[in-house]
Amino acid sequence: MPGSAATGSASPIVATLKESAVAALVAAVLAVPLLGLQTVQEPGGLTLHTRWTWVGIAVGAVFLGRLLLNVAIAAISQRRAARQQRSATSLGQAVNRYAVSLTAAALLFAVALPFLPFTDRYVLDVSILVLTYIMLGWGLNIVVGLAGLLDLGYVAFYAVGAYSYALFAQNFDLGFWACLPLAGMLAAMFGLLLGFPVLRLRGDYLAIVTLGFGEMIRIILINWQSLTNGSNGITGIPRPTFFGLPFAASAPADTTTFHQFFDISFSPLQRIIFLYYVILVLALITNAFTLRIRRLPVGRAWEALREDETACRSLGINPTNTKLTAFSIGAMFAGFAGSFFATRQGFISPESFVFLESAIILAIVVLGGLGSQIGVVIAAIVLIGGPEIVRQLEEFRMLAFGGLMVLIMIWRPRGLLSYREPTIRLRPRDRRAAVASDAATKALP
Amino acid sequence: MAVEPVPPAEALLVVEHLTMRFGGLIAIDDVSFIANRREITAIIGPNGAGKTTVFNCLTGFYKPSVGRLTLHHPRRGPFLLERMEGFRIPQQAGVARTFQNIRLFSGMSVLENLIVAQHNALMRASAFSLAGLLALGRYRRAERAAVERARHWLDQIGLIDRADWIAGSLPYGDQRRLEIARAMCIEPVLLCLDEPAAGLNPRETADLNRLLLDIRASEGIGILLIEHDMSVVMGISDHVVVLDYGRKIADAAPQEVRNDPHVIRAYLGEDEDEALPPEVLQDLGDTVKGR
């Protein structure tokens, strides 16, 4: 129909012109007093000079700028609309196709990292930080990605883990390896405690309650002076030992240090490298657990709950218990990560467990693509490693960080990698055929 | 239709004085009926008659205001459904249901949908996932059995070739049948279908009829059916319950119900001559004559 086509193409142009004119008008209103009038100190007192050319330039620039911006946005969005859905899944599929080799390469790199030529103390520190967030991301992925429970207070469990290690170590003289499971169990228990009353809530309401819970834990930590030393935090948390062998230049008389035992010269890097491997192993355990449990009844029930809770009830799945397991298992991994954080820092205070941390962990999960394990890794490297790499930008760091998040959400609204591989196939085929059939599936109306 | 004569079956579901009130609105008003084992019982009635509300009471989504719902499970004994928590009704009493607006796990594959339905059996086999976590043989065997059951139902509904498809990408008719297969995977003794033929074309409706007759014959379970499509209701049901404004107005075999004056009135309205004052009839004159 030519008529409708003509109006269809004409109206956006008119709208664009109108929008630009409005922008120009606003600019004019602002520019007349701000740019057009200038007070100049002259012998006779202040006089008013006018600079109408400046106003004209400003208004013209705003008009043209708005016009060009609109045209550009229209062109981009038209192209993107056609491509978006396809590219989001196809990137996920592409990564999925090469998942085995990619994972192997990444794993090899991660294992070899401490001994690569460019690796120094700084690189190791950043890598440990990134790995901590990868582990937290994988842990939260169980809750948010698999079970679909929006948890804005995940950092509370991280704090429980950190404080339980610090307090057990100081008050009962327990080592890191004894405290690690205890911290995980305590965090899981807190997950249950929180979960029981609130998991009847859905969506936004759950998010608000978990957000409140995160703040509660932090405020309790600040105010329970006698136990937690309030906002001064806990200092002198014992460093981890190599299964009993401390990392120290010289040891007390009755113990052997790590470097003495292995008869190598002492270097402060040894402890850092050890910490790196500890968090690497912890993170990999989290990942292996998640990958395994996805294929078990509980994991499938989590995903089913995320898809449709009503249908789950009609199939005899207990929604409350199923959510509770997801919540407390996610909390447990945060507890592990927390006690690692405490031993690595040697000092913890409530300042480390503010809401921003929860938000960053959630951002890692969401930007990576809900439920995608590799996506979490990439997002953690980008979000945690990125700001470290561009530290030269100084105060513009957070601006760049925000900009990056906006860009990811524009290009990949469903996360970097949003492709889900079924947990079980009737006919296990070679991956290429599987991907082709999934593409055919997607093409259907 | 070569259906074996059904032996006088015992009652499977006994609904007594079921009443459901939402504030001042009475959605179901003192409804009693019996659904037998190895029979297809249809619940019909005009829109808003309270059919889906009956289902929601049966499957624990609503707690009835008044009434008793007894399910006589052949192996596990009687259950009082109105006292059970929602998810325990399918889990223990074996009442499965489908939904008027399809509720599949649309992001998961067809096979996964059927495996999730066997959640409770698999949970027991995997010792609440611990055995599965350790990759014990017991869980692997249980999972293979679950896949076999899923394969059986996929064969029944003709979706075996699409087992690894994403459920949400199936055509509408296939989604309807998949939802029935998923409900059957919990091994129910009573299958409640909420408008299974809605949106199906005549060929798909015929397939559906065959599927339901097969289920009745081979599984020996009771089927409770809400349906507007009279070809389904009259074609396969053994027994029809008619609701109107929350009240039961008929309860008989399909042929009798078809000729029941109360039912005809509920569906087609009151006789206009008696019900409407003459001046209204005057206004409506043309319309009425036109029909």
XYZ file of C-alpha atoms in Angstrom:
736
model
C 0.000 0.000 0.000
C 1.817 3.114 -1.209
C -0.263 5.472 0.927
C 0.560 3.852 4.206
C 4.193 3.456 3.198
C 4.421 7.169 2.453
C 2.943 8.193 5.794
C 5.035 5.534 7.496
C 8.246 7.046 6.143
C 7.127 10.651 6.521
C 6.034 10.521 10.144
C 9.427 9.541 11.625
C 11.054 12.442 9.747
C 8.468 14.873 11.055
C 8.855 13.430 14.531
C 12.619 13.720 14.328
C 12.411 17.332 13.157
C 9.933 18.122 15.889
C 12.130 16.528 18.523
C 15.175 18.423 17.280
C 13.192 21.671 17.311
C 12.137 21.048 20.903
C 15.724 20.325 21.872
C 16.793 23.525 20.093
C 14.085 25.477 21.916
C 15.271 24.156 25.275
C 18.812 25.048 24.283
C 17.665 28.544 23.328
C 15.872 29.059 26.629
C 18.999 28.019 28.476
C 21.455 29.757 26.174
C 19.883 33.190 26.207
C 20.642 33.902 29.871
C 23.701 31.675 30.129
C 25.512 32.473 26.914
C 23.671 35.425 25.421
C 24.045 37.816 28.312
C 27.423 38.624 29.785
C 28.129 40.994 32.615
C 31.328 42.910 32.124
C 32.985 45.019 34.744
C 33.574 48.444 33.314
C 34.614 51.700 34.935
C 30.989 52.757 35.290
C 30.004 49.518 37.035
C 28.617 46.253 35.584
C 27.269 46.461 32.095
C 25.434 43.851 30.127
C 26.893 42.700 26.823
C 24.980 40.489 24.448
C 26.497 37.645 22.443
C 23.701 36.561 20.135
C 26.065 34.750 17.766
C 27.033 32.392 20.583
C 23.390 31.680 21.253
C 22.825 31.026 17.572
C 25.752 28.639 17.394
C 24.622 26.752 20.497
C 21.027 26.400 19.307
C 22.146 25.351 15.851
C 24.570 22.811 17.282
C 21.906 21.306 19.523
C 19.420 21.125 16.657
C 21.857 19.453 14.286
C 23.267 17.215 16.974
C 19.852 15.962 18.001
C 18.929 15.397 14.363
C 22.064 13.400 13.628
C 21.696 11.425 16.847
C 18.141 10.464 15.952
C 19.098 9.418 12.445
C 21.976 7.353 13.775
C 19.828 5.697 16.428
C 17.146 4.862 13.880
C 19.668 3.319 11.511
C 21.324 1.282 14.225
C 18.114 0.054 15.803
C 16.740 -1.009 12.443
C 19.780 -3.137 11.749
C 19.869 -4.446 15.277
C 16.215 -5.419 15.418
C 16.807 -7.849 12.609
C 19.976 -9.254 14.083
C 19.635 -9.052 17.832
C 17.811 -12.231 18.741
C 19.824 -14.274 16.310
C 23.204 -13.001 17.398
C 22.530 -13.357 21.110
C 21.788 -17.035 20.834
C 24.252 -17.720 18.063
C 27.144 -16.322 20.085
C 26.065 -18.568 22.930
C 25.840 -21.494 20.511
C 29.214 -20.740 19.012
C 30.791 -20.644 22.448
C 28.883 -23.790 23.310
C 30.198 -25.577 20.232
C 33.780 -24.862 21.195
C 33.004 -25.172 24.906
C 35.322 -28.110 25.476
C 38.367 -26.603 23.806
C 37.675 -23.135 25.218
C 37.303 -24.511 28.725
C 40.468 -26.567 28.397
C 42.435 -23.554 27.147
C 41.104 -21.307 29.905
C 41.830 -23.955 32.531
C 45.365 -24.484 31.275
C 45.957 -20.748 31.312
C 44.543 -20.443 34.821
C 46.750 -23.258 36.131
C 49.869 -21.944 34.438
C 49.255 -18.274 35.264
C 51.486 -17.991 38.376
C 54.498 -19.200 36.389
C 54.042 -17.154 33.237
C 56.814 -14.606 32.583
C 54.648 -11.495 32.856
C 53.068 -12.564 36.143
C 54.013 -10.445 39.107
C 52.475 -9.769 42.481
C 49.984 -7.307 41.006
C 48.724 -9.666 38.318
C 48.312 -12.415 40.902
C 46.401 -10.145 43.260
C 44.021 -9.093 40.505
C 43.603 -12.707 39.409
C 42.741 -13.774 42.951
C 40.184 -10.999 43.130
C 38.680 -11.993 39.781
C 38.557 -15.648 40.798
C 36.811 -14.752 44.047
C 34.132 -12.971 42.071
C 33.904 -15.830 39.582
C 33.243 -18.150 42.492
C 30.666 -15.772 43.958
C 29.097 -15.419 40.513
C 28.856 -19.185 40.114
C 27.368 -19.472 43.576
C 24.777 -16.784 42.899
C 24.102 -18.339 39.511
C 22.566 -21.296 41.341
C 20.095 -18.997 43.072
C 19.384 -16.465 40.335
C 20.299 -18.274 37.137
C 18.955 -21.748 37.857
C 16.250 -21.291 40.473
C 15.245 -17.825 39.263
C 15.166 -16.300 42.762
C 16.286 -12.698 42.637
C 18.672 -12.335 45.586
C 19.937 -8.812 46.257
C 21.516 -9.684 49.591
C 23.974 -12.336 48.510
C 26.860 -10.481 50.135
C 25.303 -11.224 53.547
C 26.296 -14.883 53.189
C 29.747 -13.814 52.042
C 29.984 -11.775 55.257
C 28.760 -14.706 57.364
C 31.491 -16.875 55.866
C 34.186 -14.265 56.423
C 33.206 -13.499 60.001
C 32.712 -17.121 60.941
C 36.264 -17.913 59.808
C 37.683 -14.868 61.574
C 35.828 -15.577 64.816
C 36.441 -19.333 64.863
C 40.119 -18.781 64.139
C 40.510 -16.164 66.844
C 38.339 -17.644 69.564
C 38.865 -21.374 69.099
C 42.241 -21.344 67.405
C 40.988 -23.369 64.442
C 42.917 -23.444 61.169
C 41.657 -22.376 57.746
C 40.906 -25.896 56.557
C 38.833 -26.706 59.621
C 36.950 -23.429 59.375
C 36.186 -23.619 55.673
C 33.431 -26.267 55.958
C 32.167 -24.657 59.145
C 31.876 -21.297 57.408
C 30.053 -22.916 54.498
C 27.657 -24.694 56.833
C 26.959 -21.559 58.841
C 26.270 -19.566 55.702
C 23.951 -22.335 54.438
C 22.166 -22.245 57.782
C 21.671 -18.517 57.491
C 20.328 -19.174 54.003
C 17.769 -21.582 55.483
C 16.902 -19.151 58.268
C 16.254 -16.366 55.813
C 14.638 -18.666 53.297
C 11.958 -20.188 55.511
C 9.901 -17.045 56.015
C 10.582 -15.278 52.716
C 10.586 -17.869 49.954
C 6.809 -17.721 49.693
C 7.353 -14.311 48.147
C 8.017 -13.993 44.463
C 10.026 -11.747 42.211
C 10.311 -8.157 43.341
C 9.104 -8.862 46.863
C 11.766 -11.489 47.392
C 14.366 -9.073 46.042
C 13.352 -6.412 48.545
C 13.448 -8.810 51.502
C 16.860 -10.187 50.549
C 18.117 -6.646 50.100
C 16.923 -5.881 53.623
C 18.527 -9.044 54.958
C 21.877 -8.038 53.451
C 21.703 -4.697 55.205
C 20.603 -6.302 58.479
C 23.659 -8.550 58.584
C 25.938 -5.587 57.919
C 24.306 -3.465 60.590
C 24.437 -6.296 63.114
C 28.143 -6.653 62.356
C 28.640 -2.951 63.007
C 26.648 -2.874 66.231
C 27.546 -6.147 67.890
C 30.689 -4.581 69.321
C 31.490 -7.313 71.839
C 31.610 -10.050 69.190
C 32.660 -8.387 65.953
C 34.541 -5.337 67.175
C 32.055 -3.174 65.264
C 33.167 -1.019 62.411
C 36.815 -1.362 63.433
C 36.663 -4.876 62.078
C 38.736 -7.872 63.006
C 42.485 -7.741 62.510
C 45.168 -10.365 62.645
C 43.136 -13.131 61.057
C 45.507 -16.099 60.665
C 46.948 -16.621 57.212
C 46.357 -19.977 55.582
C 48.983 -22.635 56.010
C 50.096 -25.202 53.467
C 48.292 -28.026 55.276
C 50.044 -27.074 58.502
C 53.199 -25.539 57.069
C 53.127 -21.745 57.507
C 54.400 -19.351 54.868
C 56.933 -17.315 56.781
C 60.534 -16.238 56.499
C 61.349 -17.771 59.859
C 59.228 -20.025 62.003
C 58.921 -20.475 65.745
C 61.230 -23.155 67.089
C 58.893 -26.150 66.944
C 57.411 -25.717 63.457
C 58.759 -26.043 59.957
C 57.870 -23.442 57.372
C 56.834 -24.143 53.814
C 60.159 -23.149 52.292
C 62.166 -25.091 54.851
C 60.084 -28.220 54.299
C 60.542 -28.142 50.534
C 64.063 -26.832 50.877
C 63.618 -23.817 48.647
C 64.456 -20.215 49.316
C 61.755 -18.067 50.922
C 59.749 -15.698 48.785
C 56.652 -13.730 49.823
C 55.133 -14.725 46.483
C 54.782 -18.346 47.615
C 51.848 -17.475 49.859
C 50.151 -15.506 47.101
C 50.583 -18.318 44.633
C 49.157 -20.753 47.175
C 46.171 -18.467 47.765
C 45.676 -18.291 44.015
C 45.473 -22.054 43.734
C 43.163 -22.319 46.741
C 40.612 -19.965 45.222
C 41.043 -21.602 41.808
C 40.218 -25.004 43.294
C 37.313 -23.606 45.334
C 35.875 -21.921 42.253
C 36.265 -25.065 40.164
C 34.513 -27.108 42.854
C 31.619 -24.631 42.716
C 31.481 -24.991 38.966
C 31.687 -28.781 38.976
C 28.963 -28.937 41.590
C 26.669 -26.669 39.557
C 27.243 -28.558 36.327
C 26.529 -31.836 38.081
C 23.458 -30.728 39.993
C 21.864 -29.303 36.851
C 21.544 -32.911 35.677
C 20.053 -34.137 38.930
C 16.389 -34.022 39.921
C 16.968 -31.078 42.255
C 18.684 -29.026 39.576
C 15.992 -29.771 37.018
C 13.353 -28.847 39.568
C 15.140 -25.517 40.136
C 15.008 -24.724 36.461
C 11.407 -25.871 36.241
C 10.535 -23.593 39.167
C 12.143 -20.697 37.353
C 10.045 -21.489 34.293
C 6.673 -22.020 35.955
C 6.014 -22.449 39.654
C 2.324 -23.292 39.227
C 3.109 -26.140 36.862
C 5.683 -27.426 39.356
C 3.073 -27.596 42.090
C 0.732 -29.473 39.789
C 3.485 -32.071 39.265
C 3.977 -32.632 42.987
C 7.213 -30.672 43.357
C 7.440 -29.003 46.756
C 8.249 -25.430 45.783
C 9.311 -24.236 49.226
C 11.809 -27.030 49.843
C 13.199 -26.817 46.353
C 13.766 -23.090 46.640
C 15.284 -23.536 50.094
C 17.876 -25.971 48.779
C 18.853 -23.558 46.014
C 19.029 -20.678 48.452
C 21.102 -22.471 51.056
C 23.455 -24.144 48.581
C 24.086 -20.779 46.951
C 24.695 -19.327 50.411
C 27.105 -22.130 51.228
C 29.378 -21.241 48.335
C 29.280 -17.598 49.364
C 30.354 -18.775 52.820
C 33.349 -20.621 51.362
C 34.312 -17.566 49.343
C 33.882 -15.376 52.420
C 36.238 -17.401 54.554
C 38.775 -17.353 51.745
C 38.384 -13.585 51.577
C 39.039 -13.302 55.329
C 42.186 -15.378 55.249
C 43.509 -13.578 52.219
C 42.938 -10.073 53.584
C 43.879 -10.833 57.168
C 41.470 -8.065 58.073
C 37.740 -7.753 57.665
C 35.260 -5.049 58.528
C 31.593 -4.459 57.688
C 32.795 -1.983 55.045
C 33.671 -4.925 52.787
C 30.105 -6.198 52.701
C 28.072 -3.267 51.459
C 25.181 -3.490 49.021
C 27.445 -2.512 46.107
C 29.127 -5.922 46.422
C 25.792 -7.725 46.026
C 25.027 -5.519 43.061
C 28.360 -6.305 41.402
C 27.949 -10.049 41.897
C 24.422 -9.878 40.511
C 25.690 -7.780 37.606
C 28.250 -10.479 36.832
C 25.544 -13.132 36.718
C 23.085 -11.067 34.697
C 25.617 -9.694 32.224
C 27.133 -13.125 31.749
C 23.760 -14.540 30.798
C 21.575 -16.128 33.465
C 22.540 -19.712 34.034
C 25.639 -19.590 31.827
C 28.798 -20.734 33.592
C 31.242 -19.456 30.966
C 29.326 -16.193 30.784
C 29.987 -15.628 34.482
C 33.728 -16.046 33.914
C 33.796 -13.564 31.064
C 31.622 -11.063 32.917
C 33.759 -11.335 36.054
C 36.940 -10.752 34.089
C 35.398 -7.761 32.337
C 33.732 -6.232 35.403
C 36.420 -6.897 38.033
C 39.567 -7.146 35.911
C 38.487 -4.319 33.604
C 38.460 -1.531 36.199
C 41.821 -2.754 37.484
C 43.356 -2.693 34.021
C 42.098 0.789 33.263
C 43.159 2.124 36.646
C 44.926 4.989 34.841
C 41.502 6.450 34.148
C 41.314 7.155 37.887
C 38.046 8.794 38.815
C 36.544 7.989 35.423
C 36.886 4.299 36.216
C 33.376 3.944 37.573
C 32.026 5.945 34.652
C 33.674 3.545 32.231
C 32.333 0.648 34.284
C 28.793 1.991 34.054
C 29.138 2.705 30.364
C 30.340 -0.813 29.746
C 27.357 -2.289 31.549
C 24.988 -0.144 29.512
C 26.675 -1.239 26.297
C 26.452 -4.923 27.190
C 22.775 -4.547 28.006
C 22.140 -2.792 24.688
C 23.974 -5.368 22.596
C 23.094 -8.467 24.559
C 19.949 -7.810 26.558
C 19.825 -11.432 27.664
C 23.437 -11.515 28.789
C 26.678 -12.202 26.950
C 25.984 -15.897 26.499
C 22.362 -16.863 26.702
C 22.220 -20.329 25.291
C 20.945 -23.240 27.304
C 22.048 -26.766 26.537
C 19.393 -29.309 27.600
C 20.513 -31.366 30.590
C 19.557 -34.619 28.925
C 19.074 -35.702 25.336
C 17.148 -38.644 24.029
C 19.614 -39.088 21.214
C 23.070 -37.802 22.062
C 24.287 -36.494 18.741
C 27.478 -34.817 17.705
C 27.416 -31.210 18.719
C 27.191 -29.786 15.236
C 23.992 -31.652 14.421
C 22.555 -30.650 17.779
C 23.274 -26.990 17.169
C 21.791 -27.211 13.673
C 18.596 -28.748 15.008
C 18.382 -26.089 17.693
C 18.747 -23.441 15.023
C 15.860 -25.084 13.186
C 13.925 -25.059 16.429
C 14.514 -21.342 16.840
C 13.430 -20.628 13.278
C 9.969 -22.014 13.943
C 7.166 -19.539 14.613
C -15.307 -47.027 18.444
C -14.434 -50.413 19.860
C -14.430 -49.736 23.536
C -14.782 -52.701 25.798
C -17.819 -52.559 28.021
C -16.619 -50.886 31.194
C -17.192 -53.050 34.250
C -19.144 -51.387 37.036
C -16.219 -49.420 38.360
C -15.931 -48.254 41.893
C -15.952 -44.558 42.616
C -12.566 -42.910 42.246
C -13.426 -39.358 43.177
C -16.372 -38.447 45.372
C -17.232 -34.762 45.528
C -19.742 -33.903 48.249
C -21.372 -30.522 48.784
C -18.460 -28.622 47.268
C -18.934 -24.880 47.757
C -16.430 -22.180 46.945
C -17.018 -18.569 47.924
C -14.822 -15.628 46.983
C -16.042 -12.923 49.349
C -19.681 -12.465 48.415
C -19.383 -14.310 45.117
C -20.426 -17.940 45.135
C -18.417 -19.593 42.377
C -19.530 -23.137 43.187
C -22.719 -23.796 45.084
C -23.187 -27.199 46.726
C -21.982 -29.398 43.889
C -21.775 -33.163 44.375
C -20.767 -35.745 41.804
C -18.814 -38.961 41.449
C -16.093 -39.748 38.944
C -15.428 -43.446 38.399
C -12.270 -45.324 37.660
C -11.810 -46.285 33.994
C -14.318 -43.642 32.970
C -14.110 -40.268 31.320
C -16.205 -37.748 33.206
C -16.825 -34.468 31.412
C -17.671 -31.243 33.213
C -19.392 -28.817 30.902
C -21.226 -25.565 31.270
C -21.329 -22.041 29.904
C -18.437 -19.662 30.536
C -18.162 -18.694 34.178
C -20.092 -21.728 35.387
C -17.302 -22.627 37.838
C -15.708 -25.535 35.978
C -12.100 -24.448 36.408
C -12.832 -23.528 40.023
C -13.847 -27.158 40.624
C -10.453 -28.196 39.206
C -8.611 -25.683 41.317
C -10.328 -27.031 44.427
C -9.530 -30.612 43.439
C -5.859 -29.917 42.795
C -5.240 -27.801 45.858
C -4.919 -24.390 44.232
C -7.988 -23.275 46.186
C -9.202 -24.430 49.576
C -12.935 -25.132 49.260
C -15.184 -23.118 51.584
C -17.416 -26.133 52.261
C -17.415 -29.717 51.130
C -15.540 -32.951 51.042
C -13.405 -34.263 48.198
C -12.487 -37.900 48.669
C -10.100 -39.657 46.320
C -10.066 -43.451 46.594
C -6.561 -44.358 45.525
C -6.501 -48.047 44.537
C -3.209 -48.737 46.331
C -2.765 -46.009 48.903
C -6.299 -45.737 50.242
C -8.589 -42.739 50.520
C -7.321 -39.160 50.596
C -9.287 -36.102 51.693
C -8.079 -33.674 49.052
C -9.487 -30.548 50.679
C -7.162 -31.060 53.630
C -3.973 -31.619 51.655
C -1.308 -29.105 50.756
C -1.296 -28.269 47.041
C 1.824 -30.082 45.900
C 1.004 -33.228 47.934
C -2.157 -33.879 45.932
C -0.256 -34.916 42.800
C 2.611 -36.339 44.841
C 0.634 -38.645 47.124
C -2.972 -38.858 45.951
C -1.953 -39.074 42.295
C -4.124 -36.332 40.871
C -2.536 -34.767 37.784
C -3.841 -31.793 35.885
C -3.283 -29.682 32.825
C -4.082 -26.005 32.437
C -6.450 -24.024 30.292
C -3.569 -21.810 29.168
C -0.738 -24.258 28.559
C 1.879 -24.251 31.293
C 4.885 -26.088 29.956
C 8.458 -25.386 31.041
C 8.877 -23.658 27.731
C 12.615 -22.959 27.974
C 13.412 -26.607 28.662
C 13.457 -29.442 26.166
C 10.496 -31.748 25.565
C 12.297 -34.637 27.252
C 13.262 -32.490 30.234
C 9.613 -31.564 30.714
C 8.756 -35.245 31.056
C 11.737 -35.944 33.342
C 10.853 -33.055 35.665
C 7.403 -34.585 36.013
C 9.024 -37.686 37.518
C 10.781 -35.531 40.087
C 9.539 -37.326 43.178
C 10.424 -40.809 41.989
C 13.860 -39.617 40.911
C 14.407 -37.771 44.180
C 13.760 -40.955 46.111
C 16.035 -42.937 43.810
C 18.831 -40.410 44.088
C 18.461 -40.140 47.879
C 17.559 -36.461 47.495
C 20.301 -36.034 44.892
C 23.123 -37.251 47.122
C 23.428 -40.557 45.290
C 23.239 -38.667 42.028
C 25.932 -36.249 43.130
C 28.238 -39.192 43.781
C 27.194 -40.736 40.448
C 25.999 -43.965 42.028
C 24.582 -46.655 39.770
C 21.266 -46.600 41.550
C 20.536 -43.114 40.317
C 21.710 -43.875 36.795
C 19.302 -46.801 36.631
C 16.461 -44.655 37.940
C 17.201 -41.989 35.363
C 17.246 -44.567 32.569
C 13.852 -45.816 33.748
C 12.564 -42.241 33.759
C 13.802 -41.726 30.208
C 12.088 -44.963 29.177
C 8.793 -43.777 30.616
C 9.226 -40.457 28.854
C 9.991 -42.295 25.623
C 6.794 -44.333 26.028
C 4.674 -41.201 26.348
C 6.503 -39.441 23.544
C 5.616 -42.414 21.362
C 1.996 -42.154 22.469
C 1.713 -38.494 21.552
C 3.856 -38.802 18.428
C 6.576 -36.424 19.515
C 9.440 -38.915 19.752
C 11.294 -37.178 16.904
C 11.116 -33.849 18.658
C 12.236 -35.046 22.079
C 15.245 -32.730 22.129
C 13.389 -29.662 20.897
C 12.733 -26.719 23.143
C 9.176 -27.202 24.416
C 8.202 -23.580 23.756
C 9.025 -23.945 20.060
C 6.534 -26.761 19.444
C 3.336 -26.033 17.533
C 0.307 -25.362 19.711
C -1.345 -28.752 19.286
C 1.873 -30.558 20.177
C 2.222 -28.428 23.300
C -1.277 -29.475 24.383
C -0.448 -33.136 23.964
C 2.930 -32.711 25.638
C 1.203 -31.239 28.659
C -1.027 -34.316 28.850
C 2.009 -36.591 28.528
C 3.764 -34.649 31.255
C 0.766 -35.062 33.553
C 0.734 -38.822 32.806
C 4.409 -39.063 33.772
C 3.560 -38.574 37.444
C 1.607 -41.872 37.207
C -1.739 -40.399 38.252
C -4.902 -42.250 39.155
C -7.021 -39.262 38.187
C -6.154 -37.040 35.246
C -7.834 -33.624 35.172
C -7.766 -31.944 31.771
C -8.811 -28.318 31.499
C -10.055 -27.728 27.946
C -7.554 -29.995 26.203
C -9.155 -29.446 22.794
C -9.147 -25.640 22.938
C -7.429 -24.243 19.873
C -7.007 -27.604 18.152
C -8.084 -28.247 14.563
C -10.510 -31.121 13.841
C -7.746 -33.580 12.973
C -5.843 -32.780 16.168
C -9.089 -33.079 18.125
C -9.631 -36.548 16.688
C -6.071 -37.472 17.698
C -6.767 -36.156 21.170
C -9.907 -38.264 21.472
C -7.944 -41.358 20.502
C -5.197 -40.512 22.998
C -7.659 -40.092 25.850
C -9.475 -43.332 24.996
C -6.106 -45.106 24.899
C -5.180 -43.717 28.294
C -8.487 -44.837 29.744
C -8.143 -48.309 28.276
C -4.473 -49.000 28.987
C -3.857 -47.150 32.227
C -7.217 -47.836 33.827
C -7.352 -44.409 35.410
C -10.173 -41.922 35.712
C -10.212 -38.837 33.507
C -11.966 -35.638 34.452
C -12.437 -33.338 31.526
C -13.535 -29.733 31.142
C -14.425 -29.102 27.545
C -16.438 -26.834 25.313
C -15.910 -28.881 22.179
C -19.025 -31.060 22.018
C -17.390 -33.497 19.582
C -15.000 -34.420 22.388
C -17.599 -34.399 25.141
C -20.215 -36.400 23.255
C -17.638 -38.573 21.508
C -15.626 -39.967 24.377
C -17.131 -39.181 27.755
C -18.973 -41.830 29.708
C -20.686 -39.417 31.979
C -21.355 -35.684 31.857
C -21.787 -33.206 34.706
C -23.305 -29.878 33.708
C -22.699 -26.757 35.769
C -24.452 -23.430 35.423
C -23.757 -20.448 37.684
C -21.947 -22.731 40.102
C -24.852 -25.187 40.428
C -25.066 -28.682 39.065
C -28.024 -28.816 36.664
C -27.490 -32.242 35.152
C -25.467 -35.384 35.761
C -26.020 -38.228 33.319
C -24.847 -40.041 30.216
C -24.021 -37.831 27.201
C -27.155 -38.740 25.250
C -29.462 -37.861 28.126
C -27.660 -34.609 28.835
C -27.952 -33.576 25.225
C -31.755 -33.700 25.454
C -32.088 -32.300 28.955
C -34.258 -29.138 28.861
C -32.294 -27.553 31.744
C -29.043 -27.947 29.833
C -30.506 -26.593 26.637
C -31.822 -23.599 28.542
C -28.445 -22.988 30.212
C -26.682 -22.994 26.883
C -29.234 -21.309 24.650
C -30.937 -19.046 27.169
C -34.519 -18.804 28.438
C -37.408 -18.953 26.098
C -37.618 -15.299 25.098
C -41.438 -15.139 24.922
C -41.776 -15.996 28.578
C -38.813 -14.223 30.002
C -38.857 -10.833 28.364
C -41.489 -8.097 28.730
C -43.308 -7.270 25.461
C -41.746 -3.816 24.961
C -38.260 -5.290 25.031
C -39.358 -7.913 22.561
C -40.630 -5.124 20.332
C -37.192 -3.526 20.333
C -35.450 -6.775 19.692
C -37.989 -7.859 17.118
C -35.815 -7.680 14.055
C -32.869 -9.364 15.669
C -34.943 -12.215 16.983
C -36.689 -12.736 13.648
C -33.376 -12.588 11.860
C -32.221 -15.587 13.854
